């Protein structure tokens, strides 16, 4: 489509997206390999974490190949004429990835904190609301997109509250090692997740950053929120018996 902004997709796709795909694939095999070194009843966090990077591998493979996006009309922006055409690439495949992987990330964290199932399921529902409102907002042309964005931000505020207050309390009650692992992975998550709506506002929302900038911004966030997060979580669980978490 000649009217969209150049996102460096050519005969072999996008190098940056291919590099991120490679990292996601390597992380998946590493987490699966580590699972194989443990007895079956000690593999739950390996399985969840490997699933996260597995799904991300396919999402990044799609984006690297120039698949999974649609052009959406954007507003003219005199201050940043370089970043827009008549329309802009919106990678809806990101949201399919997030719809599957953000609940798994929350399961990693909330199971570590030993939270009860009803709470976990409710937080996951709110998380799905956040992702779906983000997708709809990205596809809406008019300024109503900011209404969807606001719903998503309220959902995120609730999730961050559960992580920062309720789950943290629960984790430290189980033991100092569990508390430490949860605090490390939970803080990283709370910090990174708050940056996603900022990226959204500058990319899909306000069209302030171009498509290459979007690829780098979301890409770095995704690499820290999935492979780095996963490595820290699995490392944190090295001395923790899942039976102590009720698993
Ligand atoms: C959106 C826009 C609507 C408002 C909010 C958002 C938050 C998204 C988040 C995404 C996290 C993704 C992760 C991916 C893993 O790699 C949907 C951008 C609040 C928090 C962790």
PDB file of C-alpha atoms and ligand atoms in Angstrom:
ATOM      1  CA  UNK A   1       0.000   0.000   0.000  1.00  0.00           C
ATOM      2  CA  UNK A   2       1.818   3.086  -1.274  1.00  0.00           C
ATOM      3  CA  UNK A   3      -0.015   5.434   1.064  1.00  0.00           C
ATOM      4  CA  UNK A   4       1.250   4.008   4.336  1.00  0.00           C
ATOM      5  CA  UNK A   5       4.414   5.198   6.011  1.00  0.00           C
ATOM      6  CA  UNK A   6       7.601   3.288   5.274  1.00  0.00           C
ATOM      7  CA  UNK A   7       8.046   0.651   7.956  1.00  0.00           C
ATOM      8  CA  UNK A   8      11.176  -0.778   6.389  1.00  0.00           C
ATOM      9  CA  UNK A   9       9.381  -3.847   5.173  1.00  0.00           C
ATOM     10  CA  UNK A  10      11.071  -5.063   2.006  1.00  0.00           C
ATOM     11  CA  UNK A  11      11.745  -8.393   0.353  1.00  0.00           C
ATOM     12  CA  UNK A  12      12.934  -9.921   3.616  1.00  0.00           C
ATOM     13  CA  UNK A  13      10.681  -8.008   5.996  1.00  0.00           C
ATOM     14  CA  UNK A  14      11.905  -5.919   8.915  1.00  0.00           C
ATOM     15  CA  UNK A  15      15.343  -6.677  10.457  1.00  0.00           C
ATOM     16  CA  UNK A  16      14.398  -5.337  13.880  1.00  0.00           C
ATOM     17  CA  UNK A  17      11.254  -7.459  14.028  1.00  0.00           C
ATOM     18  CA  UNK A  18      13.242 -10.505  12.839  1.00  0.00           C
ATOM     19  CA  UNK A  19      15.811  -9.911  15.606  1.00  0.00           C
ATOM     20  CA  UNK A  20      13.050  -9.747  18.218  1.00  0.00           C
ATOM     21  CA  UNK A  21      11.538 -12.942  16.758  1.00  0.00           C
ATOM     22  CA  UNK A  22      14.901 -14.686  17.188  1.00  0.00           C
ATOM     23  CA  UNK A  23      15.136 -13.617  20.843  1.00  0.00           C
ATOM     24  CA  UNK A  24      11.582 -14.843  21.553  1.00  0.00           C
ATOM     25  CA  UNK A  25      12.298 -18.222  19.895  1.00  0.00           C
ATOM     26  CA  UNK A  26      15.590 -18.675  21.810  1.00  0.00           C
ATOM     27  CA  UNK A  27      13.895 -17.759  25.102  1.00  0.00           C
ATOM     28  CA  UNK A  28      11.123 -20.295  24.425  1.00  0.00           C
ATOM     29  CA  UNK A  29      13.595 -23.137  23.859  1.00  0.00           C
ATOM     30  CA  UNK A  30      15.593 -22.091  26.921  1.00  0.00           C
ATOM     31  CA  UNK A  31      12.511 -22.115  29.182  1.00  0.00           C
ATOM     32  CA  UNK A  32      11.390 -25.474  27.732  1.00  0.00           C
ATOM     33  CA  UNK A  33      14.885 -26.896  28.202  1.00  0.00           C
ATOM     34  CA  UNK A  34      14.941 -25.732  31.834  1.00  0.00           C
ATOM     35  CA  UNK A  35      11.525 -27.373  32.373  1.00  0.00           C
ATOM     36  CA  UNK A  36      12.974 -30.684  31.237  1.00  0.00           C
ATOM     37  CA  UNK A  37      15.572 -30.531  34.031  1.00  0.00           C
ATOM     38  CA  UNK A  38      12.832 -30.447  36.704  1.00  0.00           C
ATOM     39  CA  UNK A  39      10.419 -33.098  37.976  1.00  0.00           C
ATOM     40  CA  UNK A  40       6.947 -32.664  36.442  1.00  0.00           C
ATOM     41  CA  UNK A  41       5.316 -31.168  39.534  1.00  0.00           C
ATOM     42  CA  UNK A  42       7.926 -28.388  39.536  1.00  0.00           C
ATOM     43  CA  UNK A  43       7.371 -27.221  35.955  1.00  0.00           C
ATOM     44  CA  UNK A  44       4.322 -24.970  36.193  1.00  0.00           C
ATOM     45  CA  UNK A  45       6.169 -21.637  35.899  1.00  0.00           C
ATOM     46  CA  UNK A  46       8.375 -22.961  33.085  1.00  0.00           C
ATOM     47  CA  UNK A  47       5.303 -24.006  31.122  1.00  0.00           C
ATOM     48  CA  UNK A  48       3.491 -20.685  31.613  1.00  0.00           C
ATOM     49  CA  UNK A  49       6.597 -18.645  30.786  1.00  0.00           C
ATOM     50  CA  UNK A  50       7.549 -20.700  27.717  1.00  0.00           C
ATOM     51  CA  UNK A  51       3.964 -20.312  26.446  1.00  0.00           C
ATOM     52  CA  UNK A  52       4.290 -16.537  26.690  1.00  0.00           C
ATOM     53  CA  UNK A  53       7.439 -16.328  24.541  1.00  0.00           C
ATOM     54  CA  UNK A  54       6.080 -19.013  22.183  1.00  0.00           C
ATOM     55  CA  UNK A  55       3.025 -16.912  21.355  1.00  0.00           C
ATOM     56  CA  UNK A  56       5.212 -13.792  21.080  1.00  0.00           C
ATOM     57  CA  UNK A  57       7.504 -15.635  18.638  1.00  0.00           C
ATOM     58  CA  UNK A  58       4.592 -16.125  16.260  1.00  0.00           C
ATOM     59  CA  UNK A  59       3.359 -12.536  16.684  1.00  0.00           C
ATOM     60  CA  UNK A  60       6.856 -11.198  15.928  1.00  0.00           C
ATOM     61  CA  UNK A  61       7.252 -13.597  13.005  1.00  0.00           C
ATOM     62  CA  UNK A  62       4.031 -12.114  11.613  1.00  0.00           C
ATOM     63  CA  UNK A  63       5.124  -8.499  12.086  1.00  0.00           C
ATOM     64  CA  UNK A  64       8.586  -9.218  10.669  1.00  0.00           C
ATOM     65  CA  UNK A  65       6.912 -10.667   7.597  1.00  0.00           C
ATOM     66  CA  UNK A  66       4.703  -7.604   7.194  1.00  0.00           C
ATOM     67  CA  UNK A  67       1.576  -9.533   8.183  1.00  0.00           C
ATOM     68  CA  UNK A  68      -1.070  -8.712  10.783  1.00  0.00           C
ATOM     69  CA  UNK A  69      -1.641  -4.994  10.200  1.00  0.00           C
ATOM     70  CA  UNK A  70      -4.257  -2.800   8.620  1.00  0.00           C
ATOM     71  CA  UNK A  71      -4.149   0.843   7.444  1.00  0.00           C
ATOM     72  CA  UNK A  72      -6.193   3.242   9.609  1.00  0.00           C
ATOM     73  CA  UNK A  73      -6.902   6.871   8.691  1.00  0.00           C
ATOM     74  CA  UNK A  74      -5.108   9.399  10.868  1.00  0.00           C
ATOM     75  CA  UNK A  75      -5.390  13.081  11.496  1.00  0.00           C
ATOM     76  CA  UNK A  76      -3.030  15.461   9.719  1.00  0.00           C
ATOM     77  CA  UNK A  77      -0.266  16.658  12.010  1.00  0.00           C
ATOM     78  CA  UNK A  78       1.620  19.754  10.900  1.00  0.00           C
ATOM     79  CA  UNK A  79       4.126  19.413  13.734  1.00  0.00           C
ATOM     80  CA  UNK A  80       5.221  15.955  12.616  1.00  0.00           C
ATOM     81  CA  UNK A  81       4.606  15.645   8.895  1.00  0.00           C
ATOM     82  CA  UNK A  82       7.173  12.875   8.575  1.00  0.00           C
ATOM     83  CA  UNK A  83       5.209  10.371  10.590  1.00  0.00           C
ATOM     84  CA  UNK A  84       1.961  10.225   8.832  1.00  0.00           C
ATOM     85  CA  UNK A  85       0.466   9.696   5.490  1.00  0.00           C
ATOM     86  CA  UNK A  86      -3.197   9.495   4.849  1.00  0.00           C
ATOM     87  CA  UNK A  87      -3.218   6.422   6.988  1.00  0.00           C
ATOM     88  CA  UNK A  88      -0.999   4.560   9.371  1.00  0.00           C
ATOM     89  CA  UNK A  89      -0.112   0.902   9.865  1.00  0.00           C
ATOM     90  CA  UNK A  90      -1.876  -0.576  12.908  1.00  0.00           C
ATOM     91  CA  UNK A  91      -0.502  -3.971  13.910  1.00  0.00           C
ATOM     92  CA  UNK A  92      -3.641  -5.627  15.295  1.00  0.00           C
ATOM     93  CA  UNK A  93      -1.590  -8.824  15.679  1.00  0.00           C
ATOM     94  CA  UNK A  94       0.040  -7.233  18.747  1.00  0.00           C
ATOM     95  CA  UNK A  95      -3.339  -7.269  20.506  1.00  0.00           C
ATOM     96  CA  UNK A  96      -3.948 -10.922  19.623  1.00  0.00           C
ATOM     97  CA  UNK A  97      -0.565 -11.660  21.216  1.00  0.00           C
ATOM     98  CA  UNK A  98      -1.338  -9.529  24.306  1.00  0.00           C
ATOM     99  CA  UNK A  99      -4.823 -11.043  24.654  1.00  0.00           C
ATOM    100  CA  UNK A 100      -3.186 -14.451  25.134  1.00  0.00           C
ATOM    101  CA  UNK A 101       0.066 -13.511  26.867  1.00  0.00           C
ATOM    102  CA  UNK A 102      -0.885 -10.805  29.388  1.00  0.00           C
ATOM    103  CA  UNK A 103      -3.224 -13.227  31.260  1.00  0.00           C
ATOM    104  CA  UNK A 104      -0.339 -15.727  31.335  1.00  0.00           C
ATOM    105  CA  UNK A 105       2.012 -13.063  32.721  1.00  0.00           C
ATOM    106  CA  UNK A 106      -0.562 -12.279  35.414  1.00  0.00           C
ATOM    107  CA  UNK A 107      -0.880 -15.993  36.200  1.00  0.00           C
ATOM    108  CA  UNK A 108       2.908 -16.194  36.620  1.00  0.00           C
ATOM    109  CA  UNK A 109       2.763 -13.330  39.115  1.00  0.00           C
ATOM    110  CA  UNK A 110      -0.474 -14.063  40.960  1.00  0.00           C
ATOM    111  CA  UNK A 111       0.302 -17.788  41.354  1.00  0.00           C
ATOM    112  CA  UNK A 112       3.719 -16.802  42.721  1.00  0.00           C
ATOM    113  CA  UNK A 113       1.895 -14.622  45.265  1.00  0.00           C
ATOM    114  CA  UNK A 114      -0.427 -17.514  46.149  1.00  0.00           C
ATOM    115  CA  UNK A 115      -3.554 -15.489  45.318  1.00  0.00           C
ATOM    116  CA  UNK A 116      -6.920 -17.320  45.356  1.00  0.00           C
ATOM    117  CA  UNK A 117      -8.391 -18.452  42.012  1.00  0.00           C
ATOM    118  CA  UNK A 118     -11.424 -16.116  42.042  1.00  0.00           C
ATOM    119  CA  UNK A 119      -9.107 -13.106  42.362  1.00  0.00           C
ATOM    120  CA  UNK A 120      -6.813 -14.391  39.602  1.00  0.00           C
ATOM    121  CA  UNK A 121      -9.745 -14.931  37.224  1.00  0.00           C
ATOM    122  CA  UNK A 122     -11.204 -11.515  37.972  1.00  0.00           C
ATOM    123  CA  UNK A 123      -7.874  -9.712  37.408  1.00  0.00           C
ATOM    124  CA  UNK A 124      -7.500 -11.616  34.116  1.00  0.00           C
ATOM    125  CA  UNK A 125     -10.975 -10.501  33.028  1.00  0.00           C
ATOM    126  CA  UNK A 126     -10.075  -6.875  33.750  1.00  0.00           C
ATOM    127  CA  UNK A 127      -6.829  -7.421  31.805  1.00  0.00           C
ATOM    128  CA  UNK A 128      -8.821  -8.659  28.779  1.00  0.00           C
ATOM    129  CA  UNK A 129     -10.962  -5.523  29.010  1.00  0.00           C
ATOM    130  CA  UNK A 130      -7.745  -3.455  28.911  1.00  0.00           C
ATOM    131  CA  UNK A 131      -6.413  -5.203  25.792  1.00  0.00           C
ATOM    132  CA  UNK A 132      -9.716  -5.168  23.896  1.00  0.00           C
ATOM    133  CA  UNK A 133     -10.352  -1.481  24.598  1.00  0.00           C
ATOM    134  CA  UNK A 134      -6.801  -0.782  23.367  1.00  0.00           C
ATOM    135  CA  UNK A 135      -7.477  -2.678  20.122  1.00  0.00           C
ATOM    136  CA  UNK A 136     -10.833  -0.998  19.479  1.00  0.00           C
ATOM    137  CA  UNK A 137      -9.321   2.401  20.283  1.00  0.00           C
ATOM    138  CA  UNK A 138      -6.506   1.751  17.814  1.00  0.00           C
ATOM    139  CA  UNK A 139      -8.978   0.866  15.055  1.00  0.00           C
ATOM    140  CA  UNK A 140     -11.335   3.815  15.694  1.00  0.00           C
ATOM    141  CA  UNK A 141     -10.569   6.885  13.551  1.00  0.00           C
ATOM    142  CA  UNK A 142     -12.433   9.540  15.514  1.00  0.00           C
ATOM    143  CA  UNK A 143     -11.402  11.001  18.849  1.00  0.00           C
ATOM    144  CA  UNK A 144     -13.736   8.498  20.572  1.00  0.00           C
ATOM    145  CA  UNK A 145     -10.575   6.358  20.518  1.00  0.00           C
ATOM    146  CA  UNK A 146      -9.518   8.273  23.638  1.00  0.00           C
ATOM    147  CA  UNK A 147     -12.656   7.072  25.402  1.00  0.00           C
ATOM    148  CA  UNK A 148     -11.568   3.463  24.850  1.00  0.00           C
ATOM    149  CA  UNK A 149      -8.077   4.411  25.937  1.00  0.00           C
ATOM    150  CA  UNK A 150      -9.482   5.808  29.206  1.00  0.00           C
ATOM    151  CA  UNK A 151     -11.394   2.576  29.939  1.00  0.00           C
ATOM    152  CA  UNK A 152      -8.147   0.672  29.330  1.00  0.00           C
ATOM    153  CA  UNK A 153      -6.186   2.917  31.684  1.00  0.00           C
ATOM    154  CA  UNK A 154      -8.733   2.429  34.489  1.00  0.00           C
ATOM    155  CA  UNK A 155      -8.393  -1.333  34.012  1.00  0.00           C
ATOM    156  CA  UNK A 156      -4.590  -1.037  34.191  1.00  0.00           C
ATOM    157  CA  UNK A 157      -4.833   1.043  37.387  1.00  0.00           C
ATOM    158  CA  UNK A 158      -6.798  -1.792  39.028  1.00  0.00           C
ATOM    159  CA  UNK A 159      -4.246  -4.400  37.900  1.00  0.00           C
ATOM    160  CA  UNK A 160      -1.314  -2.331  39.199  1.00  0.00           C
ATOM    161  CA  UNK A 161      -3.142  -1.857  42.520  1.00  0.00           C
ATOM    162  CA  UNK A 162      -3.594  -5.629  42.922  1.00  0.00           C
ATOM    163  CA  UNK A 163       0.075  -6.250  42.095  1.00  0.00           C
ATOM    164  CA  UNK A 164       1.503  -3.437  44.209  1.00  0.00           C
ATOM    165  CA  UNK A 165      -0.688  -3.893  47.284  1.00  0.00           C
ATOM    166  CA  UNK A 166      -2.762  -7.072  47.625  1.00  0.00           C
ATOM    167  CA  UNK A 167      -0.517  -9.595  45.885  1.00  0.00           C
ATOM    168  CA  UNK A 168       2.656  -8.171  47.402  1.00  0.00           C
ATOM    169  CA  UNK A 169       1.197  -8.557  50.909  1.00  0.00           C
ATOM    170  CA  UNK A 170       0.132 -12.129  50.158  1.00  0.00           C
ATOM    171  CA  UNK A 171       3.536 -13.074  48.729  1.00  0.00           C
ATOM    172  CA  UNK A 172       5.507 -11.831  51.733  1.00  0.00           C
ATOM    173  CA  UNK A 173       3.161 -13.722  54.039  1.00  0.00           C
ATOM    174  CA  UNK A 174       4.180 -16.999  52.347  1.00  0.00           C
ATOM    175  CA  UNK A 175       7.872 -16.361  52.987  1.00  0.00           C
ATOM    176  CA  UNK A 176      10.722 -13.892  52.455  1.00  0.00           C
ATOM    177  CA  UNK A 177      12.044 -15.769  49.371  1.00  0.00           C
ATOM    178  CA  UNK A 178       8.587 -15.725  47.749  1.00  0.00           C
ATOM    179  CA  UNK A 179       8.151 -12.079  48.735  1.00  0.00           C
ATOM    180  CA  UNK A 180      11.509 -11.178  47.182  1.00  0.00           C
ATOM    181  CA  UNK A 181      10.797 -12.990  43.904  1.00  0.00           C
ATOM    182  CA  UNK A 182       7.355 -11.429  43.682  1.00  0.00           C
ATOM    183  CA  UNK A 183       8.625  -7.929  44.448  1.00  0.00           C
ATOM    184  CA  UNK A 184      11.344  -8.212  41.781  1.00  0.00           C
ATOM    185  CA  UNK A 185       9.047  -9.486  39.017  1.00  0.00           C
ATOM    186  CA  UNK A 186       5.991  -7.518  40.141  1.00  0.00           C
ATOM    187  CA  UNK A 187       7.838  -4.173  40.213  1.00  0.00           C
ATOM    188  CA  UNK A 188       9.320  -4.807  36.777  1.00  0.00           C
ATOM    189  CA  UNK A 189       5.830  -5.585  35.490  1.00  0.00           C
ATOM    190  CA  UNK A 190       4.136  -2.580  37.091  1.00  0.00           C
ATOM    191  CA  UNK A 191       6.842  -0.274  35.707  1.00  0.00           C
ATOM    192  CA  UNK A 192       6.797  -1.710  32.168  1.00  0.00           C
ATOM    193  CA  UNK A 193       3.026  -2.042  31.877  1.00  0.00           C
ATOM    194  CA  UNK A 194       2.567   1.652  32.683  1.00  0.00           C
ATOM    195  CA  UNK A 195       4.799   2.471  29.685  1.00  0.00           C
ATOM    196  CA  UNK A 196       2.499   0.601  27.251  1.00  0.00           C
ATOM    197  CA  UNK A 197      -0.335   3.166  27.334  1.00  0.00           C
ATOM    198  CA  UNK A 198       2.309   5.903  26.890  1.00  0.00           C
ATOM    199  CA  UNK A 199       3.587   4.119  23.769  1.00  0.00           C
ATOM    200  CA  UNK A 200      -0.012   3.673  22.600  1.00  0.00           C
ATOM    201  CA  UNK A 201      -0.789   7.360  23.101  1.00  0.00           C
ATOM    202  CA  UNK A 202       2.245   8.397  21.059  1.00  0.00           C
ATOM    203  CA  UNK A 203       1.771   5.746  18.338  1.00  0.00           C
ATOM    204  CA  UNK A 204      -1.700   4.347  17.618  1.00  0.00           C
ATOM    205  CA  UNK A 205      -3.444   7.107  19.561  1.00  0.00           C
ATOM    206  CA  UNK A 206      -1.797  10.446  18.789  1.00  0.00           C
ATOM    207  CA  UNK A 207       0.319   9.447  15.767  1.00  0.00           C
ATOM    208  CA  UNK A 208       3.224  11.442  17.209  1.00  0.00           C
ATOM    209  CA  UNK A 209       5.838   8.696  16.736  1.00  0.00           C
ATOM    210  CA  UNK A 210       6.249   7.010  13.366  1.00  0.00           C
ATOM    211  CA  UNK A 211       6.063   3.307  12.625  1.00  0.00           C
ATOM    212  CA  UNK A 212       9.795   2.649  13.043  1.00  0.00           C
ATOM    213  CA  UNK A 213       9.729   4.352  16.443  1.00  0.00           C
ATOM    214  CA  UNK A 214       6.685   2.270  17.364  1.00  0.00           C
ATOM    215  CA  UNK A 215       8.519  -0.929  16.408  1.00  0.00           C
ATOM    216  CA  UNK A 216      11.448  -0.020  18.678  1.00  0.00           C
ATOM    217  CA  UNK A 217       9.342   1.298  21.599  1.00  0.00           C
ATOM    218  CA  UNK A 218       6.954  -1.673  21.820  1.00  0.00           C
ATOM    219  CA  UNK A 219       9.791  -4.042  20.868  1.00  0.00           C
ATOM    220  CA  UNK A 220      12.003  -3.068  23.802  1.00  0.00           C
ATOM    221  CA  UNK A 221       9.011  -3.195  26.172  1.00  0.00           C
ATOM    222  CA  UNK A 222       8.018  -6.653  24.898  1.00  0.00           C
ATOM    223  CA  UNK A 223      11.570  -8.001  25.230  1.00  0.00           C
ATOM    224  CA  UNK A 224      11.745  -6.805  28.845  1.00  0.00           C
ATOM    225  CA  UNK A 225       8.170  -7.844  29.740  1.00  0.00           C
ATOM    226  CA  UNK A 226       8.509 -11.382  28.351  1.00  0.00           C
ATOM    227  CA  UNK A 227      12.035 -12.925  28.012  1.00  0.00           C
ATOM    228  CA  UNK A 228      13.690 -10.789  30.722  1.00  0.00           C
ATOM    229  CA  UNK A 229      10.689 -11.058  33.066  1.00  0.00           C
ATOM    230  CA  UNK A 230      10.505 -14.811  32.427  1.00  0.00           C
ATOM    231  CA  UNK A 231      14.185 -15.357  33.158  1.00  0.00           C
ATOM    232  CA  UNK A 232      13.932 -13.434  36.445  1.00  0.00           C
ATOM    233  CA  UNK A 233      10.771 -15.288  37.457  1.00  0.00           C
ATOM    234  CA  UNK A 234      12.166 -18.752  36.759  1.00  0.00           C
ATOM    235  CA  UNK A 235      15.417 -17.850  38.478  1.00  0.00           C
ATOM    236  CA  UNK A 236      13.461 -16.550  41.482  1.00  0.00           C
ATOM    237  CA  UNK A 237      11.568 -19.842  41.713  1.00  0.00           C
ATOM    238  CA  UNK A 238      14.738 -21.984  41.788  1.00  0.00           C
ATOM    239  CA  UNK A 239      14.446 -22.674  45.528  1.00  0.00           C
ATOM    240  CA  UNK A 240      10.663 -22.412  45.914  1.00  0.00           C
ATOM    241  CA  UNK A 241       8.554 -25.581  46.068  1.00  0.00           C
ATOM    242  CA  UNK A 242       5.241 -24.931  44.224  1.00  0.00           C
ATOM    243  CA  UNK A 243       3.472 -26.871  46.988  1.00  0.00           C
ATOM    244  CA  UNK A 244       4.105 -23.879  49.279  1.00  0.00           C
ATOM    245  CA  UNK A 245       2.024 -21.755  46.876  1.00  0.00           C
ATOM    246  CA  UNK A 246      -0.820 -24.258  46.948  1.00  0.00           C
ATOM    247  CA  UNK A 247       0.143 -25.650  43.511  1.00  0.00           C
TER     248      UNK A 247
HETATM  249  C1  LIG B   1      -3.205  -0.329  25.880  1.00  0.00           C
HETATM  250  C2  LIG B   1      -4.078   0.818  25.373  1.00  0.00           C
HETATM  251  C3  LIG B   1      -5.249   1.067  26.230  1.00  0.00           C
HETATM  252  C4  LIG B   1      -4.818   1.464  27.602  1.00  0.00           C
HETATM  253  C5  LIG B   1      -3.785   0.546  28.166  1.00  0.00           C
HETATM  254  C6  LIG B   1      -3.037  -0.310  27.387  1.00  0.00           C
HETATM  255  C7  LIG B   1      -2.100  -1.196  28.088  1.00  0.00           C
HETATM  256  C8  LIG B   1      -1.455  -2.253  27.587  1.00  0.00           C
HETATM  257  C9  LIG B   1      -0.546  -3.096  28.291  1.00  0.00           C
HETATM  258  C10 LIG B   1       0.050  -4.071  27.563  1.00  0.00           C
HETATM  259  C11 LIG B   1       1.001  -4.984  28.027  1.00  0.00           C
HETATM  260  C12 LIG B   1       1.554  -5.808  27.182  1.00  0.00           C
HETATM  261  C13 LIG B   1       2.568  -6.755  27.501  1.00  0.00           C
HETATM  262  C14 LIG B   1       3.036  -7.486  26.516  1.00  0.00           C
HETATM  263  C15 LIG B   1       4.033  -8.467  26.677  1.00  0.00           C
HETATM  264  O1  LIG B   1       4.971  -8.515  25.983  1.00  0.00           O
HETATM  265  C16 LIG B   1      -3.849  -1.637  25.431  1.00  0.00           C
HETATM  266  C17 LIG B   1      -1.871  -0.152  25.193  1.00  0.00           C
HETATM  267  C18 LIG B   1      -3.600   0.625  29.649  1.00  0.00           C
HETATM  268  C19 LIG B   1      -0.267  -2.909  29.729  1.00  0.00           C
HETATM  269  C20 LIG B   1       3.083  -6.901  28.863  1.00  0.00           C
END
